[in-house]
Coordinates of C-alpha atoms in Angstrom, one line a residue:
M1255 CA -38.8 -31.6 2.6
A1256 CA -40.4 -34.9 1.5
G1257 CA -40.6 -33.6 -2.0
A1258 CA -37.0 -32.7 -1.8
D1259 CA -36.2 -36.3 -0.9
S1260 CA -38.3 -37.8 -3.8
D1261 CA -36.6 -35.4 -6.3
D1262 CA -32.8 -35.1 -6.2
S1263 CA -32.9 -31.9 -8.4
L1264 CA -34.8 -30.1 -5.7
Y1265 CA -32.3 -31.0 -3.0
P1266 CA -29.8 -28.1 -3.5
I1267 CA -32.5 -25.4 -3.2
A1268 CA -34.0 -27.2 -0.2
V1269 CA -30.5 -27.2 1.4
L1270 CA -30.1 -23.5 0.7
I1271 CA -33.5 -22.6 2.2
D1272 CA -32.8 -24.6 5.2
E1273 CA -29.3 -23.2 5.7
L1274 CA -30.4 -19.6 5.1
R1275 CA -33.1 -20.0 7.8
N1276 CA -30.6 -21.5 10.2
E1277 CA -30.0 -19.5 13.4
D1278 CA -26.3 -20.0 13.0
V1279 CA -25.1 -17.0 11.0
Q1280 CA -22.0 -18.9 9.8
L1281 CA -24.1 -21.6 8.2
R1282 CA -26.1 -19.0 6.4
L1283 CA -22.9 -17.3 5.2
N1284 CA -21.5 -20.6 4.0
S1285 CA -24.7 -21.3 2.0
I1286 CA -24.5 -17.8 0.3
K1287 CA -20.8 -18.5 -0.6
K1288 CA -21.9 -21.7 -2.3
L1289 CA -24.6 -19.9 -4.4
S1290 CA -22.7 -20.5 -7.7
T1291 CA -22.5 -24.2 -7.0
I1292 CA -26.3 -24.4 -6.2
A1293 CA -27.1 -22.2 -9.3
L1294 CA -25.1 -24.8 -11.5
A1295 CA -27.0 -27.6 -10.0
L1296 CA -30.4 -26.0 -10.6
G1297 CA -29.6 -24.8 -14.2
V1298 CA -30.2 -21.4 -15.7
E1299 CA -33.9 -21.5 -15.8
R1300 CA -34.6 -22.5 -12.2
T1301 CA -31.9 -20.1 -11.0
R1302 CA -33.9 -17.3 -12.7
T1303 CA -37.4 -18.5 -11.7
E1304 CA -36.7 -19.9 -8.2
L1305 CA -33.4 -19.0 -6.7
L1306 CA -33.3 -15.3 -7.5
P1307 CA -36.9 -14.5 -6.4
F1308 CA -36.2 -16.4 -3.2
L1309 CA -33.1 -14.4 -2.6
T1310 CA -34.9 -11.1 -3.4
D1311 CA -37.7 -12.0 -0.9
T1312 CA -35.3 -12.9 2.0
I1313 CA -32.9 -9.9 2.1
Y1314 CA -33.2 -9.2 5.8
D1315 CA -30.1 -11.0 7.2
E1316 CA -26.9 -10.1 8.9
D1317 CA -24.6 -7.6 7.1
E1318 CA -21.9 -10.1 6.6
V1319 CA -24.3 -12.5 4.8
L1320 CA -25.7 -9.7 2.7
L1321 CA -22.2 -8.4 1.8
A1322 CA -21.4 -11.9 0.6
L1323 CA -24.6 -12.1 -1.5
A1324 CA -24.0 -8.7 -3.1
E1325 CA -20.5 -9.9 -4.1
Q1326 CA -21.8 -13.3 -5.4
L1327 CA -24.5 -11.7 -7.7
G1328 CA -21.9 -9.5 -9.5
N1329 CA -20.5 -12.8 -11.0
F1330 CA -23.8 -14.5 -11.8
T1331 CA -24.4 -13.5 -15.4
M1332 CA -23.5 -16.8 -17.0
L1333 CA -25.5 -18.7 -14.3
V1334 CA -28.8 -17.0 -15.3
G1335 CA -28.2 -17.7 -18.9
G1336 CA -25.8 -15.0 -20.1
P1337 CA -26.3 -11.3 -21.1
E1338 CA -29.6 -11.9 -22.5
Y1339 CA -30.9 -12.7 -19.1
V1340 CA -28.6 -10.4 -16.9
H1341 CA -31.5 -8.1 -16.0
C1342 CA -32.9 -10.9 -13.8
L1343 CA -30.1 -10.0 -11.3
L1344 CA -31.3 -6.5 -10.9
P1345 CA -34.2 -7.1 -8.3
P1346 CA -32.0 -8.5 -5.5
L1347 CA -29.2 -6.2 -6.2
E1348 CA -31.7 -3.2 -6.1
S1349 CA -32.8 -4.4 -2.7
L1350 CA -29.3 -4.7 -1.4
A1351 CA -28.5 -1.2 -2.8
T1352 CA -31.1 0.2 -0.3
V1353 CA -30.0 -1.5 3.0
E1354 CA -28.7 0.4 5.8
E1355 CA -25.1 -0.8 6.0
T1356 CA -22.8 1.1 3.8
V1357 CA -20.4 -1.7 2.9
V1358 CA -23.3 -3.8 1.6
R1359 CA -24.7 -0.9 -0.4
D1360 CA -21.3 -0.2 -1.9
K1361 CA -20.8 -3.9 -2.8
A1362 CA -24.2 -4.0 -4.5
V1363 CA -23.4 -0.8 -6.4
E1364 CA -20.1 -2.4 -7.4
S1365 CA -21.9 -5.5 -8.7
L1366 CA -24.5 -3.5 -10.5
R1367 CA -21.8 -1.4 -12.3
K1368 CA -20.1 -4.6 -13.2
I1369 CA -23.2 -6.3 -14.8
S1370 CA -24.3 -3.0 -16.4
H1371 CA -21.7 -3.5 -19.1
E1372 CA -23.3 -6.9 -19.9
H1373 CA -26.7 -5.3 -20.7
S1374 CA -27.4 -4.5 -24.4
P1375 CA -28.3 -0.8 -25.0
V1376 CA -32.0 -1.8 -25.3
D1377 CA -31.9 -3.8 -21.9
L1378 CA -30.1 -0.9 -20.4
E1379 CA -33.0 1.4 -21.2
V1380 CA -35.7 -1.1 -20.4
H1381 CA -34.3 -2.6 -17.2
F1382 CA -31.2 -0.8 -15.8
E1383 CA -32.1 2.8 -16.2
P1384 CA -35.5 2.5 -14.6
L1385 CA -33.7 0.9 -11.6
V1386 CA -31.4 3.8 -11.4
K1387 CA -34.4 6.2 -11.5
R1388 CA -36.2 4.3 -8.7
L1389 CA -33.1 4.4 -6.6
A1390 CA -32.5 8.2 -7.3
S1391 CA -36.2 9.0 -6.2
G1392 CA -36.3 6.6 -3.3
D1393 CA -37.7 7.8 0.1
W1394 CA -34.7 6.7 1.9
F1395 CA -31.3 8.4 1.6
T1396 CA -29.6 4.9 1.4
S1397 CA -31.1 4.3 -2.1
R1398 CA -30.4 7.9 -3.3
T1399 CA -26.8 7.5 -2.3
S1400 CA -26.5 4.2 -4.3
A1401 CA -27.9 5.8 -7.3
C1402 CA -25.1 8.4 -7.5
G1403 CA -22.6 5.5 -8.4
L1404 CA -24.7 4.1 -11.3
F1405 CA -25.3 7.2 -13.4
S1406 CA -21.8 7.2 -15.2
V1407 CA -22.1 3.5 -16.2
C1408 CA -25.3 3.8 -18.0
Y1409 CA -25.2 7.3 -19.5
P1410 CA -22.9 6.7 -22.5
R1411 CA -25.2 3.8 -24.0
V1412 CA -28.6 5.3 -23.7
S1413 CA -30.6 7.6 -26.1
S1414 CA -30.5 11.4 -25.9
T1415 CA -34.0 11.5 -24.2
V1416 CA -32.8 9.2 -21.4
K1417 CA -29.6 11.0 -21.1
A1418 CA -31.4 14.2 -20.4
E1419 CA -33.5 12.4 -17.7
I1420 CA -30.3 11.0 -16.1
R1421 CA -28.6 14.5 -16.0
Q1422 CA -31.8 15.8 -14.4
H1423 CA -31.7 13.1 -11.7
F1424 CA -28.0 13.8 -11.0
R1425 CA -28.8 17.5 -10.7
T1426 CA -31.6 16.7 -8.1
L1427 CA -29.3 14.6 -6.0
C1428 CA -26.6 17.3 -5.9
S1429 CA -29.1 19.5 -4.1
D1430 CA -30.6 16.7 -1.9
D1431 CA -31.7 17.7 1.6
T1432 CA -29.6 15.0 3.1
P1433 CA -25.9 15.7 3.4
M1434 CA -25.0 12.0 2.9
V1435 CA -26.6 12.1 -0.6
R1436 CA -24.8 15.4 -1.6
R1437 CA -21.6 13.7 -0.5
A1438 CA -22.2 10.7 -2.6
A1439 CA -23.1 13.0 -5.6
A1440 CA -20.0 15.1 -5.0
S1441 CA -17.8 11.9 -5.0
K1442 CA -19.1 10.8 -8.4
L1443 CA -19.3 14.3 -9.9
G1444 CA -15.8 13.9 -11.6
E1445 CA -16.6 10.4 -12.8
F1446 CA -20.0 11.5 -14.2
A1447 CA -18.3 14.6 -15.9
K1448 CA -16.0 12.4 -17.8
V1449 CA -18.8 10.6 -19.7
L1450 CA -20.8 13.7 -20.5
E1451 CA -20.7 15.6 -23.7
L1452 CA -18.4 18.7 -23.4
E1453 CA -21.5 21.1 -23.8
Y1454 CA -23.1 19.6 -20.7
V1455 CA -19.9 19.6 -18.7
K1456 CA -20.0 23.5 -19.2
S1457 CA -23.7 23.9 -18.9
D1458 CA -24.5 21.4 -16.2
I1459 CA -21.5 20.1 -14.4
I1460 CA -19.8 23.5 -13.7
S1461 CA -22.8 24.9 -11.9
L1462 CA -23.1 21.7 -9.9
F1463 CA -19.4 21.9 -9.0
T1464 CA -19.7 25.4 -7.8
A1465 CA -22.8 24.7 -5.7
L1466 CA -21.2 21.6 -4.1
A1467 CA -17.9 23.5 -3.4
S1468 CA -19.8 26.1 -1.5
D1469 CA -22.0 23.6 0.5
E1470 CA -22.6 24.2 4.1
Q1471 CA -21.1 20.8 4.9
D1472 CA -17.3 20.7 4.6
S1473 CA -17.5 16.9 4.0
V1474 CA -19.3 17.8 0.8
R1475 CA -16.9 20.7 -0.2
L1476 CA -13.8 18.6 0.2
L1477 CA -15.2 16.0 -2.2
A1478 CA -16.1 18.7 -4.7
V1479 CA -12.3 19.6 -4.8
E1480 CA -11.4 16.2 -6.1
A1481 CA -14.2 16.4 -8.7
G1482 CA -12.8 19.9 -9.7
V1483 CA -9.4 18.4 -10.7
S1484 CA -11.1 15.8 -12.8
I1485 CA -13.3 18.5 -14.5
A1486 CA -10.2 20.6 -15.1
T1487 CA -8.8 17.8 -17.3
L1488 CA -11.8 17.9 -19.5
L1489 CA -12.0 21.5 -20.3
P1490 CA -10.0 23.5 -23.0
Q1491 CA -7.4 25.8 -21.6
E1492 CA -9.2 29.0 -22.4
D1493 CA -12.3 27.7 -20.3
L1494 CA -10.3 26.9 -17.1
E1495 CA -9.8 30.4 -15.7
A1496 CA -13.4 31.4 -16.0
L1497 CA -15.2 28.1 -15.1
V1498 CA -13.0 26.2 -12.6
M1499 CA -10.2 28.4 -11.0
P1500 CA -12.4 30.8 -9.1
T1501 CA -14.0 27.9 -7.1
L1502 CA -10.6 26.1 -6.6
R1503 CA -9.1 29.3 -5.4
Q1504 CA -11.9 29.6 -2.9
A1505 CA -11.4 26.0 -1.8
A1506 CA -7.6 26.6 -1.2
E1507 CA -8.7 29.3 1.3
D1508 CA -11.7 27.4 2.8
K1509 CA -12.5 28.1 6.5
S1510 CA -12.4 24.3 7.0
W1511 CA -8.8 22.7 7.3
R1512 CA -10.2 19.5 5.8
V1513 CA -11.1 21.2 2.5
R1514 CA -7.7 23.0 2.3
Y1515 CA -6.1 19.6 3.1
M1516 CA -7.9 18.1 0.2
V1517 CA -6.6 20.8 -2.2
A1518 CA -3.0 20.3 -0.9
D1519 CA -3.4 16.5 -1.4
K1520 CA -4.5 16.8 -5.0
F1521 CA -2.2 19.8 -5.8
S1522 CA 0.0 17.9 -8.2
D1523 CA -2.9 16.4 -10.1
L1524 CA -4.4 19.9 -10.4
Q1525 CA -1.1 21.4 -11.6
K1526 CA -0.9 18.9 -14.5
A1527 CA -4.6 19.6 -15.3
V1528 CA -4.4 23.5 -15.5
G1529 CA -1.0 23.8 -17.3
P1530 CA 2.0 26.1 -16.9
E1531 CA 0.5 29.6 -17.1
I1532 CA -2.3 29.0 -14.5
T1533 CA 0.4 27.3 -12.4
K1534 CA 2.5 30.4 -12.3
N1535 CA -0.2 32.9 -11.8
D1536 CA -2.5 31.0 -9.5
L1537 CA -1.0 27.8 -8.0
V1538 CA 2.3 29.1 -6.9
P1539 CA 0.8 31.6 -4.5
A1540 CA -1.8 29.1 -3.4
F1541 CA 0.9 26.5 -2.7
Q1542 CA 2.9 29.0 -0.7
N1543 CA -0.3 29.7 1.5
L1544 CA -0.8 25.9 1.9
L1545 CA 2.8 25.5 3.1
K1546 CA 2.2 28.2 5.6
D1547 CA -1.2 27.0 6.7
C1548 CA -2.2 27.3 10.3
E1549 CA -3.2 23.7 10.5
A1550 CA -0.4 21.0 10.7
E1551 CA -2.3 18.5 8.7
V1552 CA -2.5 20.9 5.8
R1553 CA 1.2 21.9 5.9
A1554 CA 2.1 18.2 6.1
A1555 CA 0.0 17.4 3.0
A1556 CA 1.6 20.4 1.0
A1557 CA 5.1 19.4 2.2
N1558 CA 4.6 16.0 0.7
K1559 CA 4.0 17.6 -2.6
V1560 CA 7.0 20.0 -2.7
K1561 CA 9.2 17.8 -4.9
E1562 CA 6.5 16.8 -7.3
F1563 CA 5.3 20.4 -7.6
C1564 CA 8.7 21.7 -8.4
E1565 CA 9.4 19.0 -10.9
N1566 CA 6.3 20.0 -12.8
L1567 CA 6.9 23.7 -12.9
P1568 CA 7.6 25.3 -16.4
E1569 CA 11.3 24.6 -17.1
D1570 CA 12.0 28.2 -18.2
S1571 CA 11.1 29.6 -14.9
R1572 CA 11.4 26.6 -12.5
E1573 CA 14.6 27.5 -10.8
T1574 CA 13.5 31.2 -10.2
I1575 CA 10.1 30.1 -8.8
I1576 CA 11.7 27.6 -6.5
M1577 CA 14.5 29.8 -5.2
T1578 CA 12.1 32.9 -4.8
H1579 CA 8.8 31.4 -3.7
I1580 CA 9.1 27.8 -2.6
L1581 CA 12.5 27.6 -0.8
P1582 CA 11.7 30.3 1.8
C1583 CA 8.5 28.2 2.8
V1584 CA 10.6 25.0 2.9
K1585 CA 13.2 26.7 5.2
E1586 CA 10.4 27.6 7.6
L1587 CA 9.1 23.9 7.6
V1588 CA 12.4 22.5 8.5
S1589 CA 12.0 23.9 11.9
D1590 CA 8.2 23.4 12.1
T1591 CA 6.8 22.7 15.6
N1592 CA 4.9 19.6 14.3
Q1593 CA 7.0 16.5 13.7
H1594 CA 4.6 15.1 11.0
V1595 CA 5.2 18.2 8.9
K1596 CA 9.0 17.9 9.3
S1597 CA 8.8 14.1 8.6
A1598 CA 6.7 14.7 5.4
L1599 CA 9.2 17.4 4.3
A1600 CA 12.2 15.1 5.0
S1601 CA 10.8 12.4 2.9
V1602 CA 10.8 14.6 -0.3
I1603 CA 13.3 17.5 0.3
M1604 CA 16.3 15.5 -0.9
G1605 CA 14.7 15.3 -4.4
L1606 CA 15.1 19.0 -4.8
S1607 CA 18.8 18.6 -5.2
T1608 CA 18.5 16.9 -8.6
I1609 CA 16.1 19.8 -9.7
L1610 CA 18.3 22.7 -8.5
G1611 CA 21.7 21.2 -9.3
K1612 CA 25.0 21.0 -7.5
D1613 CA 25.7 24.7 -6.7
N1614 CA 22.3 25.5 -5.3
T1615 CA 22.3 22.1 -3.4
I1616 CA 25.5 22.9 -1.6
E1617 CA 24.7 26.5 -0.8
H1618 CA 20.9 26.4 0.0
L1619 CA 19.8 22.7 0.5
L1620 CA 22.8 21.2 2.3
P1621 CA 22.2 23.3 5.5
L1622 CA 18.5 22.2 5.5
F1623 CA 19.6 18.5 5.1
L1624 CA 22.0 18.8 8.0
A1625 CA 19.5 20.6 10.2
Q1626 CA 17.1 17.7 9.7
L1627 CA 19.7 15.1 10.2
K1628 CA 20.2 16.7 13.7
D1629 CA 16.3 16.9 14.3
E1630 CA 15.1 15.5 17.6
C1631 CA 12.5 13.3 15.8
P1632 CA 14.0 9.9 14.7
E1633 CA 11.6 9.7 11.8
V1634 CA 12.9 13.0 10.3
R1635 CA 16.5 11.9 10.5
L1636 CA 15.6 8.5 9.0
N1637 CA 13.7 10.0 6.1
I1638 CA 16.7 12.1 5.2
I1639 CA 19.1 9.0 5.4
S1640 CA 16.7 7.0 3.3
N1641 CA 16.8 9.5 0.5
L1642 CA 20.5 10.1 0.4
D1643 CA 21.1 8.6 -3.0
C1644 CA 19.4 11.6 -4.5
V1645 CA 22.0 14.0 -3.1
N1646 CA 24.9 11.5 -3.9
E1647 CA 24.2 11.9 -7.5
V1648 CA 24.4 15.6 -7.3
I1649 CA 27.1 16.4 -4.9
G1650 CA 28.7 13.3 -3.7
I1651 CA 28.2 11.7 -0.2
R1652 CA 31.6 12.9 1.4
Q1653 CA 30.2 16.4 1.9
L1654 CA 27.5 15.0 4.1
S1655 CA 29.6 12.4 6.1
Q1656 CA 30.7 14.7 9.0
S1657 CA 27.0 15.3 10.0
L1658 CA 25.7 12.1 8.7
L1659 CA 27.6 9.9 11.0
P1660 CA 26.3 11.2 14.4
A1661 CA 22.7 10.9 13.1
I1662 CA 23.3 7.2 12.0
V1663 CA 24.9 6.4 15.3
E1664 CA 21.9 8.0 17.1
L1665 CA 19.4 6.0 15.0
A1666 CA 21.4 2.7 15.4
E1667 CA 21.1 3.1 19.1
D1668 CA 17.5 4.4 19.3
A1669 CA 15.3 3.3 22.1
K1670 CA 12.6 2.2 19.6
W1671 CA 13.6 -1.1 18.1
R1672 CA 11.6 -0.4 14.9
V1673 CA 13.8 2.7 14.2
R1674 CA 17.0 0.5 14.8
L1675 CA 15.5 -2.0 12.4
A1676 CA 14.9 0.6 9.7
I1677 CA 18.4 1.8 9.8
I1678 CA 19.8 -1.7 9.6
E1679 CA 17.7 -2.4 6.5
Y1680 CA 19.2 0.8 4.9
M1681 CA 22.7 0.0 5.8
P1682 CA 23.8 -2.0 2.7
L1683 CA 22.7 0.9 0.4
L1684 CA 24.4 3.4 2.7
A1685 CA 27.5 1.3 2.8
G1686 CA 27.6 1.1 -1.0
Q1687 CA 27.4 4.9 -1.2
L1688 CA 30.1 5.6 1.5
G1689 CA 32.6 3.0 0.3
V1690 CA 34.4 0.2 2.1
E1691 CA 37.0 2.3 3.7
F1692 CA 34.6 4.7 5.3
F1693 CA 32.4 1.8 6.2
D1694 CA 35.2 -0.1 8.0
E1695 CA 36.3 2.9 9.9
K1696 CA 33.0 4.4 11.0
L1697 CA 30.1 1.8 10.7
N1698 CA 31.6 -1.8 11.1
S1699 CA 31.3 -1.7 14.8
L1700 CA 27.7 -0.6 14.7
C1701 CA 26.9 -3.6 12.5
M1702 CA 28.5 -6.0 14.9
A1703 CA 26.8 -4.3 17.9
W1704 CA 23.3 -5.1 16.3
L1705 CA 24.2 -8.8 16.4
V1706 CA 23.9 -8.8 20.1
D1707 CA 20.8 -6.6 20.4
H1708 CA 18.3 -7.6 23.0
V1709 CA 15.5 -7.8 20.4
Y1710 CA 15.5 -10.9 18.3
A1711 CA 14.2 -9.1 15.1
I1712 CA 17.2 -6.8 15.3
R1713 CA 19.6 -9.6 15.6
E1714 CA 17.9 -11.4 12.6
A1715 CA 18.1 -8.3 10.6
A1716 CA 21.7 -7.7 11.5
T1717 CA 22.5 -11.2 10.2
C1718 CA 20.8 -10.6 6.9
N1719 CA 22.6 -7.3 6.8
L1720 CA 26.0 -8.9 7.0
M1721 CA 25.2 -11.2 4.0
K1722 CA 24.2 -8.1 2.0
L1723 CA 27.4 -6.3 3.0
V1724 CA 29.5 -9.3 1.8
E1725 CA 27.7 -9.4 -1.4
K1726 CA 28.6 -5.7 -1.8
F1727 CA 32.2 -5.8 -0.6
G1728 CA 33.3 -9.4 -1.4
A1729 CA 34.3 -12.6 0.4
E1730 CA 38.0 -11.4 1.0
W1731 CA 36.7 -8.3 2.9
A1732 CA 34.4 -10.7 4.9
Q1733 CA 37.3 -13.0 5.8
N1734 CA 39.4 -10.0 7.0
T1735 CA 36.7 -8.0 8.9
I1736 CA 33.5 -9.8 9.6
V1737 CA 34.2 -13.5 9.9
P1738 CA 36.7 -13.2 12.7
K1739 CA 34.3 -11.0 14.8
V1740 CA 31.4 -13.4 14.1
L1741 CA 33.4 -16.4 15.1
G1742 CA 34.6 -14.8 18.3
M1743 CA 31.0 -14.6 19.4
A1744 CA 31.0 -18.4 19.6
N1745 CA 32.7 -18.1 23.0
D1746 CA 30.3 -15.4 24.4
P1747 CA 28.8 -16.4 27.9
N1748 CA 25.3 -15.6 26.6
Y1749 CA 23.8 -18.6 24.7
L1750 CA 21.7 -16.3 22.5
H1751 CA 24.8 -14.6 21.2
R1752 CA 26.4 -17.9 20.6
M1753 CA 23.3 -18.9 18.6
T1754 CA 23.6 -15.7 16.6
T1755 CA 27.0 -17.0 15.5
L1756 CA 25.4 -20.0 14.0
F1757 CA 22.7 -17.8 12.2
C1758 CA 25.5 -15.6 10.8
I1759 CA 27.4 -18.7 9.6
N1760 CA 24.1 -19.9 7.8
A1761 CA 23.8 -16.6 6.0
L1762 CA 27.5 -16.1 5.2
S1763 CA 28.5 -19.6 4.0
E1764 CA 26.7 -19.0 0.7
V1765 CA 28.2 -15.7 -0.1
C1766 CA 31.7 -16.4 1.4
G1767 CA 32.0 -19.7 -0.7
Q1768 CA 33.3 -23.2 0.1
E1769 CA 36.9 -22.4 1.1
I1770 CA 36.2 -19.8 3.7
T1771 CA 33.3 -21.8 5.1
T1772 CA 35.3 -25.1 5.3
K1773 CA 38.6 -23.5 6.6
H1774 CA 37.2 -21.0 9.1
M1775 CA 33.5 -21.4 9.9
L1776 CA 33.0 -25.2 10.0
P1777 CA 35.5 -25.9 12.9
V1778 CA 33.7 -23.4 15.0
V1779 CA 30.4 -25.2 14.2
F1780 CA 31.9 -28.6 15.1
K1781 CA 33.2 -27.1 18.5
M1782 CA 29.7 -25.7 19.3
S1783 CA 28.2 -29.2 18.9
N1784 CA 29.6 -29.8 22.5
D1785 CA 27.8 -26.8 23.9
Q1786 CA 26.1 -27.2 27.2
V1787 CA 22.8 -25.6 26.1
A1788 CA 20.5 -27.9 24.0
N1789 CA 19.3 -24.9 21.9
V1790 CA 22.7 -24.3 20.6
R1791 CA 23.3 -27.9 19.9
F1792 CA 20.1 -28.4 17.9
N1793 CA 21.0 -25.1 15.9
V1794 CA 24.4 -26.7 15.1
A1795 CA 22.5 -29.6 13.5
K1796 CA 20.3 -27.1 11.6
S1797 CA 23.4 -25.1 10.6
L1798 CA 25.2 -28.2 9.3
Q1799 CA 22.1 -29.0 7.1
K1800 CA 21.9 -25.3 5.9
I1801 CA 25.7 -25.0 4.9
G1802 CA 25.8 -28.6 3.5
P1803 CA 25.3 -27.5 -0.1
V1804 CA 28.4 -25.2 0.1
L1805 CA 30.7 -28.2 1.3
D1806 CA 32.1 -30.9 -0.9
S1807 CA 31.1 -34.6 -0.6
N1808 CA 34.3 -35.7 1.1
C1809 CA 33.9 -33.1 3.9
L1810 CA 30.2 -34.1 4.4
Q1811 CA 31.2 -37.8 4.6
T1812 CA 34.3 -37.7 6.7
E1813 CA 33.7 -34.6 9.0
V1814 CA 30.0 -33.5 9.0
K1815 CA 28.4 -37.0 9.3
P1816 CA 30.2 -38.1 12.4
V1817 CA 29.2 -34.9 14.2
L1818 CA 25.5 -35.3 13.1
E1819 CA 25.6 -39.0 14.3
K1820 CA 26.8 -38.0 17.7
L1821 CA 24.0 -35.3 17.9
A1822 CA 21.4 -37.9 16.8
S1823 CA 22.1 -39.9 20.0
D1824 CA 21.9 -36.7 22.2
Q1825 CA 19.9 -36.9 25.3
D1826 CA 17.7 -34.0 24.2
M1827 CA 14.7 -34.9 22.0
D1828 CA 14.9 -31.7 19.9
V1829 CA 18.8 -32.1 19.4
K1830 CA 18.1 -35.6 18.1
Y1831 CA 15.2 -34.7 15.9
F1832 CA 17.1 -31.9 14.1
A1833 CA 20.2 -34.1 13.8
Q1834 CA 18.2 -36.9 12.2
E1835 CA 16.5 -34.3 9.9
A1836 CA 20.0 -33.0 8.8
I1837 CA 21.3 -36.5 8.2
S1838 CA 18.3 -37.4 6.0
G1839 CA 18.8 -34.1 4.1
R1840 CA 22.5 -34.8 3.6
I1841 CA 21.8 -38.2 2.3
K1842 CA 19.3 -36.8 -0.3
K1843 CA 21.9 -34.2 -1.4
M1844 CA 24.6 -36.9 -1.8
K1845 CA 22.1 -39.0 -3.9
R1846 CA 21.4 -36.0 -6.2
N1847 CA 25.2 -35.4 -6.6
R1848 CA 25.7 -39.1 -7.7
K1849 CA 23.1 -38.6 -10.3

């Protein structure tokens, strides 16, 4: 360290070395996160000749430190002298791409992919592609899995000879003895196919896809499904039936539910890729089978795709296919034994109404909606209510109201407070659909009941809900229906309910305007300044500050100020504090008004 003391320029690297060798992992992590600062201090040449070799030689640290290092190096191009020297970053990243911890390897690969674009075509062949080869032929599976993510970024910019070598390496990894490597290859097969010339997609990729899709490991087969969808988008229509569909048909009937789940999950993408004819002939029966699958996870994934699948059907035969093939399966799912399946269906089923039109909706879909509204599972009922606007556009909400209301009441009183919260948040939209008369008659009392819920989050949401309802129905409606009920709570024996009155006044003052606030709400706030509970009194001070901008200057000076001054001399410290805060806030407002 003596040398470091005598030469200031050596100090940063000395600090780094000291901290990287420190027993405290946090210190080592901090030093890695400061690498860019240290590199700037050293300059580009010393960063290349001293810092990077040091980092390459010391990659044996905690995963957290290595992860930070892998991320930092991806942004280091300019710190080593720009694209001309970017290849200097490859040795440490190559080492990081071989470590045992997956997240570190993935981050190293991400950084390698990033800096690959900064290599010239020559440097790509001289420096980057040999790195990929070394990783691809490494003894440990960790390096071979990392290689899979690098083929596609260098392939487009290398010579045809090197391209042939890259294709051969990828082929080899697709048949690797280790399942983890085959998984990595399968996960990158679609991406690799996109950068290949079409002739090689047909000659190389299809055979790899077929092999991976029939791998003994289902974790490999399910990743091949995703690749199959990507490959389908690359091929001409006439090649799809012969080259891709037999394998995908096989996947849709795979013995492993996880593979069938992946087919269901990617079904809409597959449908768009293969076009209308294959959809009619192949995908419709396959989709029916997935909707009837023996495994609930698969049925749920397929149910999630019902609306999207139906939307993308050929227009000339859409209604016939839905009514004949899809709707019978949907009817069965409405009474499925698994609540996740029913919930998934409920989140999309309403969308079918816009596809099928008014008559079909009333005759065929409405009974299904009503059945789900009465379902024992709250999430199913909520998903239906949350998508009512789709049906409203087609048939009008009145036809649903008789069955809708009991479901809303049940959700509003559900034992799970999160379910109650969800229905509160949906209430303004629901109110807008139902109209003010229906709302006042059926739902107003529910909204008021939420204000005295035993869970604070519900009371808070109910307050916000009132404000949104006033925005929808107007201040006059509020004055006649909401405000009297809210102000009546000021006399409630429970101090929490009295405080809710203040929270409501805070929210309503802005949307109700100056006249209603001054005439009806303000006197109640003043009266509550004498409340026996200190929490109520200091919330009075906060409320007066909150509603101050709505009031005129004369009212602030002659009515609000005396109340705040009285509270500022309260025996309770919190009341004093918030009253003084309100006074200073009021003074600032008055000064702004004078300007």
